[in-house]
Every structure is written in structure tokens, then in C-alpha cells.
Amino acid sequence: MKTMAGLIREHPFLADLTEAECEVVAGCAKNAVFEPGTYILREGQPANAFHLIRHGRVAVEIYAPRRGSHVLQTLGPGEILGLSWIVPPYRSTSDARAMEQVRTFSFDAVCLREKCEKDPALGYALMKRFVPVLVQRMSAARLQALDMFGAQA
Amino acid sequence: MSALPTRLAPVPLRVLATTPETADSTTLVLESGAIQPGAPGQFNMLYPFGLGEAAISISADDAAARRLVHTVRGVGPVSAAIAALRPGDVLGVRGPFGVGWPMRQARGRTIVLVAGGIGLAPLRPVIHAVLRERAAYGRLLVFYGARTPRERLFVPELAGWEASADLEFVTTVDSGDANWGGHVGFVTALLAQARFDPARTIAMTCGPEIMMRAVANHLRERGMAAEDIHVSMERNMKCAAGLCGHCQFGPLFICKDGPVFPYGRIAELMTVREI
Ligand SMILES: Cc1cc2nc3c(=O)[nH]c(=O)nc-3n(C[C@H](O)[C@H](O)[C@H](O)COP(=O)(O)OP(=O)(O)OC[C@H]3O[C@@H](n4cnc5c(N)ncnc54)[C@H](O)[C@@H]3O)c2cc1C
């Protein structure tokens, strides 16, 4: 049977971490399953975990009074869910709902933050993976905000 | 037979059928008369009499049926008048014009299509052509970005494409609604998840210019050559025959050198504001 370190290395997000780094990171990881409709993250709650999605799709939502929940983005296999665990005050900035059964590698954020503090090289290796995702999502959100397919496009 | 007369003077053609696509877009089926069918990516100049002309792409590969198919979004006086035509109405047509999609280069290769909004209309004939001669091409991946689920074109046909094993078709919207179970987000996010070999792929994109730039940049980062990425440019046109200079884009004329260009040829021009 494959170890957790071997399994997480198969996920595209961590694919090029070294074996040793994977061992360390795997110590904070576990398998998680979310049934359709359940919330994986909740806005304002402590960002105690982030997820590497293995199966299923997730809707990242924001709730506005009177308007209800608005889907900002959907994520699927191969993508990461949860970026707030890296930045103080470590609180989720949106809701994340399982659109179907979702299986993830769930990482304990407190555990991982401690390991990164102790081992800055590992922290840097992880940041090099998270920052491009942050930048891509910010660029995509800007383009979405332009409403470029709208009538005045 | 010379095609010239149909390029200079509009041929009056009857509207055979209309299909409303969205609140402001309609697909028209016209008799073809003396107008040649045209290739995917080419366009005709449509003339609602007395109002002026608009360049409108061929939106279906329907040559065998001897019909012209166009999908029009009403954004101003001319396009709105075209989108409001009814069966039996007559409008003037000149064409076909321009350099279309590189169908010959696409043979044997993986084809990535990225369409945004009304930009699916000029790319639909590519899908038709590939499906008609399926074995001649490699994988066909289509990424379609729309504003909302209700603003998608060709909805019944999309369902068939989504279910078909002959292509990988995905839609993403900027903003979903309660019934939308599909993707939400910008097309590049979907593209980033797709696996294909950049060296064996040809890409074609049509939509707002900012979208095409983002798509082309993403594909370049993935290792695709700029010459293998093709974009369809839009500029206001008048003569459509490379004579009047209305659609001049730097040293190029969109109407006769394009509207489809390899990205390598126009990438720099796309970032020049004065053009
Ligand atoms: C090669 C080519 C192929 C084209 N194919 C199609 C097609 O298949 N279907 C289609 O609907 N249109 C297509 N267009 C665009 C179409 O030609 C224009 O929308 C039309 O000419 C607008 O004319 P108008 O008089 O109705 O509006 P105008 O009075 O010229 O414009 C009215 C307003 O709409 C804005 N506008 C103009 N064009 C667009 C646009 N494309 N999108 C959003 N806003 C716009 C203008 O900035 C202005 O604010 C194509 C253009 C080119 C150059």
C-alpha cells in the first residue's frame, strides 16, 4: 500500500517536492471525504486546513444578505482549496461547498505552519507553489470582474 | 465562375429561419443564392437595407445544404436590425471575405478551441468540420466562456457536444445561478487543468481581445509556439476587400489579411493602444 507521502506526491500541486519534503508535509495530511452539499470551509472561520482536491468539484461562494450565496469560482481535481491558512489572521475569506462527493488530502494548517517556521527551506518550497496559484486566481478574478462578455464589452 | 461580383455589390437573400439564442443574439439561416459557402473563420458583410453593413462570421458549416448561417448579437443599430430579422425578410449579403481558421494545418493535431461570448459563433464551423471528418484530426478540446448560463449560444447543440466522446467540451461562466452545476471562473483556469502536448497542438481563439491575449499568453507559457496559436480579430469594417483602410491594424488589414492571424504576427500590435 502507498504511504501518505507517496500519495500526496501524485497530486500535481506537490508533484515536484523532494521525497524528504513530502515525508514532512505528509505528517500533517489525512484523507477527507465530503458529501454533496456539505461545507468544507466557512467564511470567517479559522483557516485550520487546506485541501488538495482529488475527486469531485467544489463551489467557492460568498454569501450576501438578500442576494444569497454567489458562486465566485469552481474548483476540481488537481486544484487546491484554501489559501487563507498562510496569511494572518488565518480565517477563511469564503465558503466552500461540495457540489458532488469530494475527496481531498486535507492538511492541518497549524501543523504545517509550525513545520514551515522550523524549516524555512520547506516553507519557501511551499510558498513557491502557493504564490503562483494566488497570482493566477487574482488575474482571473480581475478579468471576471471586467465583465468582458457584457453588453458594453 | 468569378466570385468578384458578390464581393462588391450586396446580393439580396431571403431569411429562411431564425433561432433566438439569448436575449440579444439570434441565429439566421439564409438562402445562399450566388454567395459561395465560405470556410470556417470567414465572414460576410450583412446589409439590412438602408441601415449600413456589419461583418458577421459564418457560424455553421452548412455548405452541403446550400444555406448561409450567421449568429448575430445586437450591440448597435446595424447588428440589432439584423438580429431582429424574421423569416421571409430580405437582406443584402456580400462575401465571403477574409482568411479563415487554419484547418489544413490542424489536420492530424490536437485542436484546442477557446471561445468567449459571441466568439463561439465563428468557431462553431471548426467543430462541425472536425466532427464531419473526425479521423483526420487529433483530440478536440473546446473551452467556452460565457457571462451567465443564460447567455450561452447554441444550448441544445452544447448538450450534445458535452455528451459526445468525439470532443471534450466544457463551459465556464463568470456568474452562475441556482440551477447551474457547471464551472464558474475565467476560461484560463479551465485551460490550466487540461492536459495536452503543446508541441502537437494547434489553438484557435475568438472572443474579447483581453480574453484572447490572456489565452494566448497562457498557451505560450505552456510551451506552445506563437505560430500555432490563432486569434480572430475584430475591427470596424467598411469595404471588407482591403481597399478602404477602415480596418487597418498597423501594417495589416483585418478584412483581407485576417480576421484570423497567427498570434506571432499580431502579438505586439495587440498591446499598442493607438491602433
Ligand atoms: C471579422 C468580423 C467578424 C464578426 N463576426 C460577428 C459575428 O459573427 N456575430 C456578431 O454578432 N458580431 C460579429 N462581428 C461584430 C459586428 O461586426 C459588430 O458588432 C457590428 O458591426 C456592430 O455594428 P452596429 O452598427 O450594430 O454597432 P455600432 O454602432 O458600430 O456599435 C454600437 C456599440 O456597440 C459596441 N460594439 C461594436 N462591436 C461590438 C462587439 N463586437 N461586441 C460588443 N460591443 C460592440 C460599440 O463599441 C458601440 O458602443 C464581427 C466583426 C468582424 C470584424
Tab-separated table of C-alpha atoms and ligand atoms in Angstrom:
chain	number	residue	atom	x	y	z
A	1	MET	CA	0.000	0.000	0.000
A	2	LYS	CA	1.177	3.507	-0.751
A	3	THR	CA	2.240	5.762	2.099
A	4	MET	CA	0.609	9.180	2.523
A	5	ALA	CA	3.876	10.763	1.323
A	6	GLY	CA	3.719	8.690	-1.873
A	7	LEU	CA	0.070	9.557	-2.410
A	8	ILE	CA	0.353	13.310	-1.985
A	9	ARG	CA	3.274	13.352	-4.366
A	10	GLU	CA	0.947	12.136	-7.099
A	11	HIS	CA	-1.124	15.298	-6.776
A	12	PRO	CA	0.016	17.815	-9.431
A	13	PHE	CA	0.324	20.579	-6.845
A	14	LEU	CA	3.066	18.794	-4.878
A	15	ALA	CA	4.438	16.663	-7.687
A	16	ASP	CA	7.907	18.207	-7.705
A	17	LEU	CA	8.564	18.383	-3.961
A	18	THR	CA	11.521	16.257	-2.900
A	19	GLU	CA	10.852	12.914	-1.256
A	20	ALA	CA	12.109	14.261	2.069
A	21	GLU	CA	9.840	17.318	1.852
A	22	CYS	CA	6.880	15.091	1.025
A	23	GLU	CA	7.580	12.983	4.108
A	24	VAL	CA	7.488	16.072	6.325
A	25	VAL	CA	4.366	17.526	4.709
A	26	ALA	CA	2.586	14.155	4.763
A	27	GLY	CA	2.826	14.200	8.566
A	28	CYS	CA	0.167	16.944	8.529
A	29	ALA	CA	-2.099	15.284	5.923
A	30	LYS	CA	-5.087	12.975	6.054
A	31	ASN	CA	-7.743	11.765	3.647
A	32	ALA	CA	-11.083	13.548	3.786
A	33	VAL	CA	-14.471	12.939	2.163
A	34	PHE	CA	-17.285	15.498	1.857
A	35	GLU	CA	-20.787	14.554	0.813
A	36	PRO	CA	-22.632	16.721	-1.741
A	37	GLY	CA	-23.915	19.963	-0.258
A	38	THR	CA	-21.661	19.949	2.808
A	39	TYR	CA	-19.383	22.871	3.538
A	40	ILE	CA	-15.636	22.265	3.500
A	41	LEU	CA	-14.744	25.831	4.527
A	42	ARG	CA	-16.844	28.573	6.064
A	43	GLU	CA	-16.240	32.307	5.681
A	44	GLY	CA	-14.820	33.878	8.844
A	45	GLN	CA	-13.962	30.551	10.474
A	46	PRO	CA	-10.355	29.742	11.439
A	47	ALA	CA	-8.444	28.506	8.392
A	48	ASN	CA	-7.342	25.317	10.084
A	49	ALA	CA	-6.949	23.335	6.915
A	50	PHE	CA	-6.303	23.494	3.230
A	51	HIS	CA	-7.127	20.798	0.711
A	52	LEU	CA	-5.703	19.225	-2.377
A	53	ILE	CA	-8.733	18.111	-4.363
A	54	ARG	CA	-8.535	14.528	-5.649
A	55	HIS	CA	-12.108	13.925	-6.830
A	56	GLY	CA	-15.255	15.976	-7.228
A	57	ARG	CA	-15.971	19.663	-7.639
A	58	VAL	CA	-16.174	22.452	-5.103
A	59	ALA	CA	-18.020	25.784	-5.333
A	60	VAL	CA	-16.248	28.713	-3.696
A	61	GLU	CA	-19.032	31.028	-2.582
A	62	ILE	CA	-19.687	34.272	-0.828
A	63	TYR	CA	-22.908	34.965	0.996
A	64	ALA	CA	-24.602	38.333	0.681
A	65	PRO	CA	-27.734	39.216	2.663
A	66	ARG	CA	-30.818	39.308	0.372
A	67	ARG	CA	-28.793	38.009	-2.610
A	68	GLY	CA	-27.959	34.664	-1.055
A	69	SER	CA	-24.912	32.605	-1.939
A	70	HIS	CA	-22.990	33.662	-5.021
A	71	VAL	CA	-20.529	31.247	-6.637
A	72	LEU	CA	-17.237	33.036	-7.333
A	73	GLN	CA	-15.350	30.086	-8.717
A	74	THR	CA	-15.495	26.320	-9.013
A	75	LEU	CA	-12.513	24.066	-8.351
A	76	GLY	CA	-11.871	20.470	-9.308
A	77	PRO	CA	-9.395	17.588	-9.200
A	78	GLY	CA	-5.764	18.705	-9.261
A	79	GLU	CA	-6.536	22.097	-7.732
A	80	ILE	CA	-6.034	23.448	-4.239
A	81	LEU	CA	-8.719	24.752	-1.952
A	82	GLY	CA	-7.968	27.226	0.834
A	83	LEU	CA	-5.292	29.892	0.719
A	84	SER	CA	-6.097	31.766	3.936
A	85	TRP	CA	-4.124	29.342	6.105
A	86	ILE	CA	-0.892	31.077	5.007
A	87	VAL	CA	-1.820	34.657	5.902
A	88	PRO	CA	-2.713	36.032	9.342
A	89	PRO	CA	-5.299	36.177	10.839
A	90	TYR	CA	-5.791	32.693	9.284
A	91	ARG	CA	-9.507	32.961	8.643
A	92	SER	CA	-11.370	31.704	5.571
A	93	THR	CA	-12.478	34.501	3.263
A	94	SER	CA	-15.225	32.470	1.550
A	95	ASP	CA	-17.423	29.411	1.861
A	96	ALA	CA	-16.540	26.230	0.002
A	97	ARG	CA	-19.325	23.758	-0.761
A	98	ALA	CA	-19.026	20.239	-2.167
A	99	MET	CA	-21.009	20.178	-5.459
A	100	GLU	CA	-20.753	16.398	-5.553
A	101	GLN	CA	-18.897	13.896	-3.396
A	102	VAL	CA	-15.468	15.434	-2.894
A	103	ARG	CA	-12.336	13.630	-1.788
A	104	THR	CA	-9.281	15.573	-0.719
A	105	PHE	CA	-5.962	15.390	1.022
A	106	SER	CA	-6.701	17.624	3.968
A	107	PHE	CA	-3.732	19.359	5.579
A	108	ASP	CA	-3.686	20.511	9.192
A	109	ALA	CA	-2.699	24.158	8.777
A	110	VAL	CA	-1.386	24.636	12.331
A	111	CYS	CA	0.866	21.597	11.958
A	112	LEU	CA	2.121	22.781	8.558
A	113	ARG	CA	2.707	26.375	9.669
A	114	GLU	CA	4.824	25.079	12.578
A	115	LYS	CA	6.885	22.926	10.240
A	116	CYS	CA	7.406	25.826	7.856
A	117	GLU	CA	8.542	28.104	10.711
A	118	LYS	CA	11.063	25.494	11.807
A	119	ASP	CA	12.259	24.705	8.303
A	120	PRO	CA	12.266	27.863	6.160
A	121	ALA	CA	13.531	25.920	3.124
A	122	LEU	CA	10.378	23.799	3.245
A	123	GLY	CA	8.297	26.938	3.820
A	124	TYR	CA	9.884	28.546	0.769
A	125	ALA	CA	9.322	25.418	-1.343
A	126	LEU	CA	5.636	25.531	-0.407
A	127	MET	CA	5.349	29.289	-0.971
A	128	LYS	CA	6.751	28.804	-4.471
A	129	ARG	CA	3.736	26.588	-5.139
A	130	PHE	CA	1.110	28.725	-3.451
A	131	VAL	CA	2.117	32.161	-4.758
A	132	PRO	CA	1.597	31.322	-8.473
A	133	VAL	CA	-1.864	29.978	-7.622
A	134	LEU	CA	-2.637	33.210	-5.767
A	135	VAL	CA	-1.448	35.279	-8.722
A	136	GLN	CA	-3.377	33.181	-11.268
A	137	ARG	CA	-6.557	33.429	-9.232
A	138	MET	CA	-6.150	37.164	-8.772
A	139	SER	CA	-5.596	37.691	-12.519
A	140	ALA	CA	-8.596	35.518	-13.359
A	141	ALA	CA	-10.759	37.365	-10.809
A	142	ARG	CA	-9.760	40.706	-12.359
A	143	LEU	CA	-10.719	39.509	-15.821
A	144	GLN	CA	-14.010	38.160	-14.488
A	145	ALA	CA	-14.670	41.500	-12.792
A	146	LEU	CA	-14.250	43.291	-16.137
A	147	ASP	CA	-17.497	41.689	-17.299
A	148	MET	CA	-15.917	41.415	-20.722
A	149	PHE	CA	-18.777	39.407	-22.244
A	150	GLY	CA	-21.285	42.056	-21.164
A	151	ALA	CA	-23.156	44.450	-23.439
A	152	GLN	CA	-20.501	47.162	-23.221
A	153	ALA	CA	-17.604	44.799	-23.850
B	1	MET	CA	-17.049	31.485	-62.035
B	2	SER	CA	-15.718	34.744	-60.658
B	3	ALA	CA	-16.593	35.486	-57.025
B	4	LEU	CA	-15.941	39.196	-57.532
B	5	PRO	CA	-19.489	40.475	-58.118
B	6	THR	CA	-20.685	39.037	-54.806
B	7	ARG	CA	-17.837	40.872	-53.069
B	8	LEU	CA	-18.685	44.347	-54.276
B	9	ALA	CA	-22.473	44.548	-54.532
B	10	PRO	CA	-24.828	43.045	-51.943
B	11	VAL	CA	-26.899	40.096	-53.131
B	12	PRO	CA	-30.461	40.197	-51.774
B	13	LEU	CA	-31.130	36.972	-49.873
B	14	ARG	CA	-34.190	35.711	-48.028
B	15	VAL	CA	-34.156	34.710	-44.367
B	16	LEU	CA	-35.383	31.110	-44.167
B	17	ALA	CA	-35.396	30.635	-40.400
B	18	THR	CA	-34.364	32.354	-37.173
B	19	THR	CA	-33.484	30.899	-33.767
B	20	PRO	CA	-33.263	33.170	-30.744
B	21	GLU	CA	-30.068	32.231	-28.877
B	22	THR	CA	-30.010	34.708	-25.976
B	23	ALA	CA	-31.810	37.943	-25.087
B	24	ASP	CA	-29.754	39.832	-27.690
B	25	SER	CA	-28.452	37.168	-30.103
B	26	THR	CA	-30.125	35.319	-32.946
B	27	THR	CA	-29.059	32.711	-35.459
B	28	LEU	CA	-30.245	33.355	-39.022
B	29	VAL	CA	-30.464	30.790	-41.756
B	30	LEU	CA	-30.387	32.420	-45.187
B	31	GLU	CA	-30.733	31.081	-48.676
B	32	SER	CA	-27.241	31.195	-50.196
B	33	GLY	CA	-28.066	32.431	-53.706
B	34	ALA	CA	-24.882	33.393	-55.523
B	35	ILE	CA	-22.857	33.584	-52.296
B	36	GLN	CA	-20.200	30.885	-52.027
B	37	PRO	CA	-20.296	28.875	-48.795
B	38	GLY	CA	-17.036	30.203	-47.324
B	39	ALA	CA	-14.632	28.485	-44.954
B	40	PRO	CA	-14.656	28.369	-41.141
B	41	GLY	CA	-13.480	31.754	-39.839
B	42	GLN	CA	-14.530	33.707	-42.935
B	43	PHE	CA	-17.267	36.320	-42.790
B	44	ASN	CA	-19.921	38.002	-44.903
B	45	MET	CA	-20.966	41.634	-44.917
B	46	LEU	CA	-24.662	41.713	-43.992
B	47	TYR	CA	-26.704	44.714	-45.061
B	48	PRO	CA	-30.115	45.427	-43.598
B	49	PHE	CA	-31.247	47.763	-46.350
B	50	GLY	CA	-30.798	51.439	-45.653
B	51	LEU	CA	-29.018	50.999	-42.320
B	52	GLY	CA	-25.430	50.016	-43.130
B	53	GLU	CA	-23.324	46.885	-43.181
B	54	ALA	CA	-21.839	44.689	-40.457
B	55	ALA	CA	-19.177	41.990	-40.741
B	56	ILE	CA	-20.677	38.747	-39.450
B	57	SER	CA	-18.876	35.419	-39.332
B	58	ILE	CA	-20.147	32.216	-40.832
B	59	SER	CA	-21.474	30.306	-37.807
B	60	ALA	CA	-22.194	26.842	-39.216
B	61	ASP	CA	-20.632	24.556	-41.715
B	62	ASP	CA	-23.780	24.094	-43.765
B	63	ALA	CA	-22.426	24.302	-47.289
B	64	ALA	CA	-23.964	20.988	-48.319
B	65	ALA	CA	-27.414	22.358	-47.510
B	66	ARG	CA	-26.780	25.455	-49.650
B	67	ARG	CA	-27.673	27.764	-46.797
B	68	LEU	CA	-25.789	30.527	-45.026
B	69	VAL	CA	-25.849	30.531	-41.238
B	70	HIS	CA	-24.931	33.574	-39.147
B	71	THR	CA	-25.261	34.310	-35.446
B	72	VAL	CA	-25.625	37.963	-34.586
B	73	ARG	CA	-25.547	39.840	-31.329
B	74	GLY	CA	-27.348	43.149	-31.425
B	75	VAL	CA	-24.948	45.735	-29.988
B	76	GLY	CA	-25.762	48.757	-32.156
B	77	PRO	CA	-28.175	49.874	-34.882
B	78	VAL	CA	-26.983	47.582	-37.695
B	79	SER	CA	-26.395	44.413	-35.694
B	80	ALA	CA	-29.654	44.896	-33.757
B	81	ALA	CA	-31.580	45.239	-37.029
B	82	ILE	CA	-30.001	42.009	-38.320
B	83	ALA	CA	-30.750	40.184	-35.073
B	84	ALA	CA	-34.391	41.304	-35.338
B	85	LEU	CA	-34.957	39.882	-38.866
B	86	ARG	CA	-37.798	37.374	-39.312
B	87	PRO	CA	-38.290	34.510	-41.781
B	88	GLY	CA	-39.258	35.928	-45.152
B	89	ASP	CA	-37.331	39.188	-44.663
B	90	VAL	CA	-34.652	40.041	-47.210
B	91	LEU	CA	-31.182	41.436	-46.541
B	92	GLY	CA	-28.144	42.176	-48.662
B	93	VAL	CA	-25.085	39.935	-48.410
B	94	ARG	CA	-21.536	40.348	-49.767
B	95	GLY	CA	-18.804	37.806	-49.317
B	96	PRO	CA	-17.295	35.565	-48.265
B	97	PHE	CA	-14.264	37.518	-47.078
B	98	GLY	CA	-11.042	37.032	-45.211
B	99	VAL	CA	-8.585	34.389	-44.162
B	100	GLY	CA	-10.262	31.725	-42.040
B	101	TRP	CA	-9.065	29.233	-39.418
B	102	PRO	CA	-6.028	27.083	-40.346
B	103	MET	CA	-7.981	23.872	-40.972
B	104	ARG	CA	-5.295	22.322	-43.138
B	105	GLN	CA	-2.560	22.879	-40.529
B	106	ALA	CA	-4.887	21.419	-37.909
B	107	ARG	CA	-5.111	18.032	-39.586
B	108	GLY	CA	-3.584	15.253	-37.506
B	109	ARG	CA	-3.072	17.506	-34.488
B	110	THR	CA	-4.757	18.114	-31.175
B	111	ILE	CA	-7.023	21.142	-31.542
B	112	VAL	CA	-7.700	23.490	-28.634
B	113	LEU	CA	-10.530	25.969	-29.184
B	114	VAL	CA	-11.187	28.772	-26.712
B	115	ALA	CA	-14.329	30.802	-27.289
B	116	GLY	CA	-15.718	33.709	-25.300
B	117	GLY	CA	-19.267	35.039	-25.615
B	118	ILE	CA	-20.348	35.556	-29.247
B	119	GLY	CA	-16.857	34.234	-30.164
B	120	LEU	CA	-18.285	30.720	-30.190
B	121	ALA	CA	-20.131	31.586	-33.418
B	122	PRO	CA	-17.019	31.845	-35.645
B	123	LEU	CA	-15.540	28.729	-34.031
B	124	ARG	CA	-18.597	26.505	-34.393
B	125	PRO	CA	-17.830	25.709	-38.068
B	126	VAL	CA	-14.442	24.379	-36.917
B	127	ILE	CA	-16.219	21.958	-34.578
B	128	HIS	CA	-18.594	20.946	-37.394
B	129	ALA	CA	-15.715	20.402	-39.818
B	130	VAL	CA	-13.757	18.268	-37.341
B	131	LEU	CA	-16.788	16.160	-36.406
B	132	ARG	CA	-17.616	15.592	-40.065
B	133	GLU	CA	-14.144	14.235	-40.781
B	134	ARG	CA	-13.317	13.002	-37.304
B	135	ALA	CA	-10.455	10.653	-38.191
B	136	ALA	CA	-8.487	13.403	-39.938
B	137	TYR	CA	-7.833	15.298	-36.703
B	138	GLY	CA	-6.473	14.553	-33.230
B	139	ARG	CA	-8.250	15.351	-29.970
B	140	LEU	CA	-10.642	18.290	-29.978
B	141	LEU	CA	-10.791	20.294	-26.739
B	142	VAL	CA	-13.231	23.188	-26.553
B	143	PHE	CA	-13.350	25.734	-23.730
B	144	TYR	CA	-16.284	28.106	-23.782
B	145	GLY	CA	-16.577	31.130	-21.502
B	146	ALA	CA	-19.921	32.908	-21.170
B	147	ARG	CA	-21.173	35.637	-18.895
B	148	THR	CA	-24.020	33.600	-17.392
B	149	PRO	CA	-25.652	30.255	-18.235
B	150	ARG	CA	-28.492	32.141	-19.977
B	151	GLU	CA	-26.047	33.920	-22.244
B	152	ARG	CA	-24.699	30.743	-23.806
B	153	LEU	CA	-25.234	30.236	-27.538
B	154	PHE	CA	-26.406	27.018	-29.234
B	155	VAL	CA	-27.624	25.459	-25.963
B	156	PRO	CA	-29.224	22.300	-27.462
B	157	GLU	CA	-26.086	21.624	-29.505
B	158	LEU	CA	-23.820	22.226	-26.473
B	159	ALA	CA	-25.583	19.426	-24.620
B	160	GLY	CA	-24.768	17.044	-27.485
B	161	TRP	CA	-21.129	18.135	-27.507
B	162	GLU	CA	-20.826	17.728	-23.735
B	163	ALA	CA	-22.121	14.172	-24.005
B	164	SER	CA	-20.090	13.244	-27.090
B	165	ALA	CA	-16.929	11.154	-26.971
B	166	ASP	CA	-15.689	12.918	-30.119
B	167	LEU	CA	-14.719	16.098	-28.309
B	168	GLU	CA	-14.015	17.396	-24.816
B	169	PHE	CA	-16.317	20.355	-24.389
B	170	VAL	CA	-16.512	22.436	-21.211
B	171	THR	CA	-18.296	25.659	-20.425
B	172	THR	CA	-17.434	28.102	-17.678
B	173	VAL	CA	-19.450	31.166	-16.715
B	174	ASP	CA	-18.493	34.387	-14.938
B	175	SER	CA	-21.538	34.139	-12.776
B	176	GLY	CA	-23.710	31.085	-12.190
B	177	ASP	CA	-27.292	30.862	-10.915
B	178	ALA	CA	-29.017	28.486	-8.532
B	179	ASN	CA	-29.521	25.843	-11.256
B	180	TRP	CA	-26.019	25.998	-12.656
B	181	GLY	CA	-23.983	22.920	-11.751
B	182	GLY	CA	-21.120	23.665	-14.154
B	183	HIS	CA	-17.877	25.578	-13.875
B	184	VAL	CA	-17.600	29.174	-12.655
B	185	GLY	CA	-14.447	31.169	-13.379
B	186	PHE	CA	-12.324	32.500	-16.193
B	187	VAL	CA	-11.505	30.232	-19.162
B	188	THR	CA	-7.779	30.206	-18.456
B	189	ALA	CA	-8.496	28.370	-15.177
B	190	LEU	CA	-10.106	25.521	-17.146
B	191	LEU	CA	-7.363	25.594	-19.723
B	192	ALA	CA	-4.753	25.269	-16.970
B	193	GLN	CA	-6.327	21.984	-15.863
B	194	ALA	CA	-6.319	20.463	-19.360
B	195	ARG	CA	-3.575	18.087	-20.377
B	196	PHE	CA	-2.267	18.199	-23.948
B	197	ASP	CA	1.086	18.093	-25.674
B	198	PRO	CA	1.942	21.693	-26.651
B	199	ALA	CA	4.203	20.532	-29.478
B	200	ARG	CA	1.377	18.630	-31.216
B	201	THR	CA	-1.379	21.131	-30.611
B	202	ILE	CA	-2.894	23.944	-32.616
B	203	ALA	CA	-5.059	26.510	-30.821
B	204	MET	CA	-7.746	28.838	-32.128
B	205	THR	CA	-9.380	31.500	-30.008
B	206	CYS	CA	-12.134	34.027	-30.569
B	207	GLY	CA	-13.689	36.411	-28.085
B	208	PRO	CA	-12.966	39.747	-26.427
B	209	GLU	CA	-9.403	40.828	-27.165
B	210	ILE	CA	-8.357	40.770	-23.497
B	211	MET	CA	-9.533	37.179	-23.255
B	212	MET	CA	-7.636	36.167	-26.395
B	213	ARG	CA	-4.481	37.819	-25.047
B	214	ALA	CA	-4.794	36.007	-21.707
B	215	VAL	CA	-5.412	32.710	-23.522
B	216	ALA	CA	-2.502	33.204	-25.909
B	217	ASN	CA	-0.160	34.139	-23.059
B	218	HIS	CA	-1.240	31.082	-21.096
B	219	LEU	CA	-0.652	28.800	-24.099
B	220	ARG	CA	2.778	30.378	-24.689
B	221	GLU	CA	3.676	29.689	-21.041
B	222	ARG	CA	2.620	26.086	-21.587
B	223	GLY	CA	5.195	25.877	-24.367
B	224	MET	CA	3.110	26.402	-27.491
B	225	ALA	CA	4.719	28.267	-30.382
B	226	ALA	CA	3.134	31.655	-31.161
B	227	GLU	CA	2.658	30.465	-34.759
B	228	ASP	CA	0.409	27.619	-33.543
B	229	ILE	CA	-1.966	29.967	-31.711
B	230	HIS	CA	-4.552	31.629	-33.952
B	231	VAL	CA	-6.751	34.553	-32.973
B	232	SER	CA	-9.657	36.181	-34.788
B	233	MET	CA	-9.504	39.963	-34.668
B	234	GLU	CA	-12.390	42.399	-34.842
B	235	ARG	CA	-12.244	45.925	-36.169
B	236	ASN	CA	-14.929	48.030	-37.781
B	237	MET	CA	-15.065	47.339	-41.481
B	238	LYS	CA	-16.385	49.123	-44.465
B	239	CYS	CA	-15.355	47.677	-47.832
B	240	ALA	CA	-14.131	44.295	-46.463
B	241	ALA	CA	-11.964	43.939	-49.574
B	242	GLY	CA	-8.754	45.633	-48.425
B	243	LEU	CA	-9.437	48.866	-50.292
B	244	CYS	CA	-10.734	51.471	-47.877
B	245	GLY	CA	-8.340	51.112	-44.905
B	246	HIS	CA	-11.126	51.252	-42.326
B	247	CYS	CA	-9.974	48.103	-40.540
B	248	GLN	CA	-6.265	48.795	-40.802
B	249	PHE	CA	-4.325	47.340	-37.869
B	250	GLY	CA	-0.733	48.588	-38.049
B	251	PRO	CA	0.576	47.258	-41.354
B	252	LEU	CA	-2.272	44.747	-41.671
B	253	PHE	CA	-5.843	44.866	-42.927
B	254	ILE	CA	-8.123	42.762	-40.741
B	255	CYS	CA	-10.517	42.123	-43.641
B	256	LYS	CA	-8.105	40.629	-46.139
B	257	ASP	CA	-5.011	39.620	-44.099
B	258	GLY	CA	-7.319	38.299	-41.363
B	259	PRO	CA	-9.580	38.203	-39.471
B	260	VAL	CA	-7.662	35.092	-38.336
B	261	PHE	CA	-3.984	35.671	-37.605
B	262	PRO	CA	-1.229	33.588	-36.043
B	263	TYR	CA	-0.569	35.190	-32.670
B	264	GLY	CA	3.115	35.633	-33.549
B	265	ARG	CA	2.119	38.042	-36.283
B	266	ILE	CA	-0.002	40.365	-34.185
B	267	ALA	CA	1.016	39.871	-30.536
B	268	GLU	CA	2.900	43.154	-30.397
B	269	LEU	CA	0.197	45.098	-32.210
B	270	MET	CA	-2.387	43.852	-29.718
B	271	THR	CA	-0.729	45.817	-26.941
B	272	VAL	CA	-0.392	49.080	-28.906
B	273	ARG	CA	-3.138	51.413	-27.744
B	274	GLU	CA	-3.259	53.778	-30.682
B	275	ILE	CA	-4.212	51.117	-33.225
C	1	LIG	C1	-14.431	39.771	-38.991
C	1	LIG	C2	-15.558	40.093	-38.071
C	1	LIG	C3	-16.470	39.104	-37.750
C	1	LIG	C4	-17.547	39.383	-36.907
C	1	LIG	N1	-18.444	38.390	-36.624
C	1	LIG	C5	-19.506	38.653	-35.846
C	1	LIG	C6	-20.479	37.639	-35.594
C	1	LIG	O1	-20.390	36.504	-36.053
C	1	LIG	N2	-21.546	37.973	-34.826
C	1	LIG	C7	-21.700	39.229	-34.289
C	1	LIG	O2	-22.688	39.469	-33.588
C	1	LIG	N3	-20.785	40.193	-34.497
C	1	LIG	C8	-19.700	39.941	-35.278
C	1	LIG	N4	-18.787	40.939	-35.528
C	1	LIG	C9	-19.003	42.245	-34.915
C	1	LIG	C10	-20.004	43.070	-35.714
C	1	LIG	O3	-19.455	43.342	-36.974
C	1	LIG	C11	-20.292	44.366	-34.949
C	1	LIG	O4	-20.949	44.066	-33.749
C	1	LIG	C12	-21.187	45.281	-35.749
C	1	LIG	O5	-20.528	45.743	-36.870
C	1	LIG	C13	-21.611	46.444	-34.892
C	1	LIG	O6	-22.278	47.381	-35.735
C	1	LIG	P1	-23.500	48.242	-35.223
C	1	LIG	O7	-23.741	49.300	-36.207
C	1	LIG	O8	-24.634	47.347	-34.875
C	1	LIG	O9	-22.978	48.838	-33.875
C	1	LIG	P2	-22.068	50.137	-33.691
C	1	LIG	O10	-22.932	51.361	-33.744
C	1	LIG	O11	-20.876	50.053	-34.577
C	1	LIG	O12	-21.634	49.883	-32.189
C	1	LIG	C14	-22.574	50.064	-31.134
C	1	LIG	C15	-21.897	49.881	-29.816
C	1	LIG	O13	-21.509	48.520	-29.673
C	1	LIG	C16	-20.130	48.419	-29.456
C	1	LIG	N5	-19.688	47.265	-30.202
C	1	LIG	C17	-19.352	47.233	-31.510
C	1	LIG	N6	-18.982	45.996	-31.845
C	1	LIG	C18	-19.106	45.236	-30.752
C	1	LIG	C19	-18.882	43.874	-30.453
C	1	LIG	N7	-18.428	43.036	-31.366
C	1	LIG	N8	-19.132	43.429	-29.198
C	1	LIG	C20	-19.586	44.259	-28.238
C	1	LIG	N9	-19.804	45.561	-28.455
C	1	LIG	C21	-19.571	46.051	-29.687
C	1	LIG	C22	-19.525	49.677	-29.961
C	1	LIG	O14	-18.340	49.987	-29.267
C	1	LIG	C23	-20.607	50.689	-29.670
C	1	LIG	O15	-20.550	51.116	-28.337
C	1	LIG	C24	-17.697	40.672	-36.346
C	1	LIG	C25	-16.766	41.662	-36.658
C	1	LIG	C26	-15.715	41.387	-37.506
C	1	LIG	C27	-14.743	42.459	-37.837
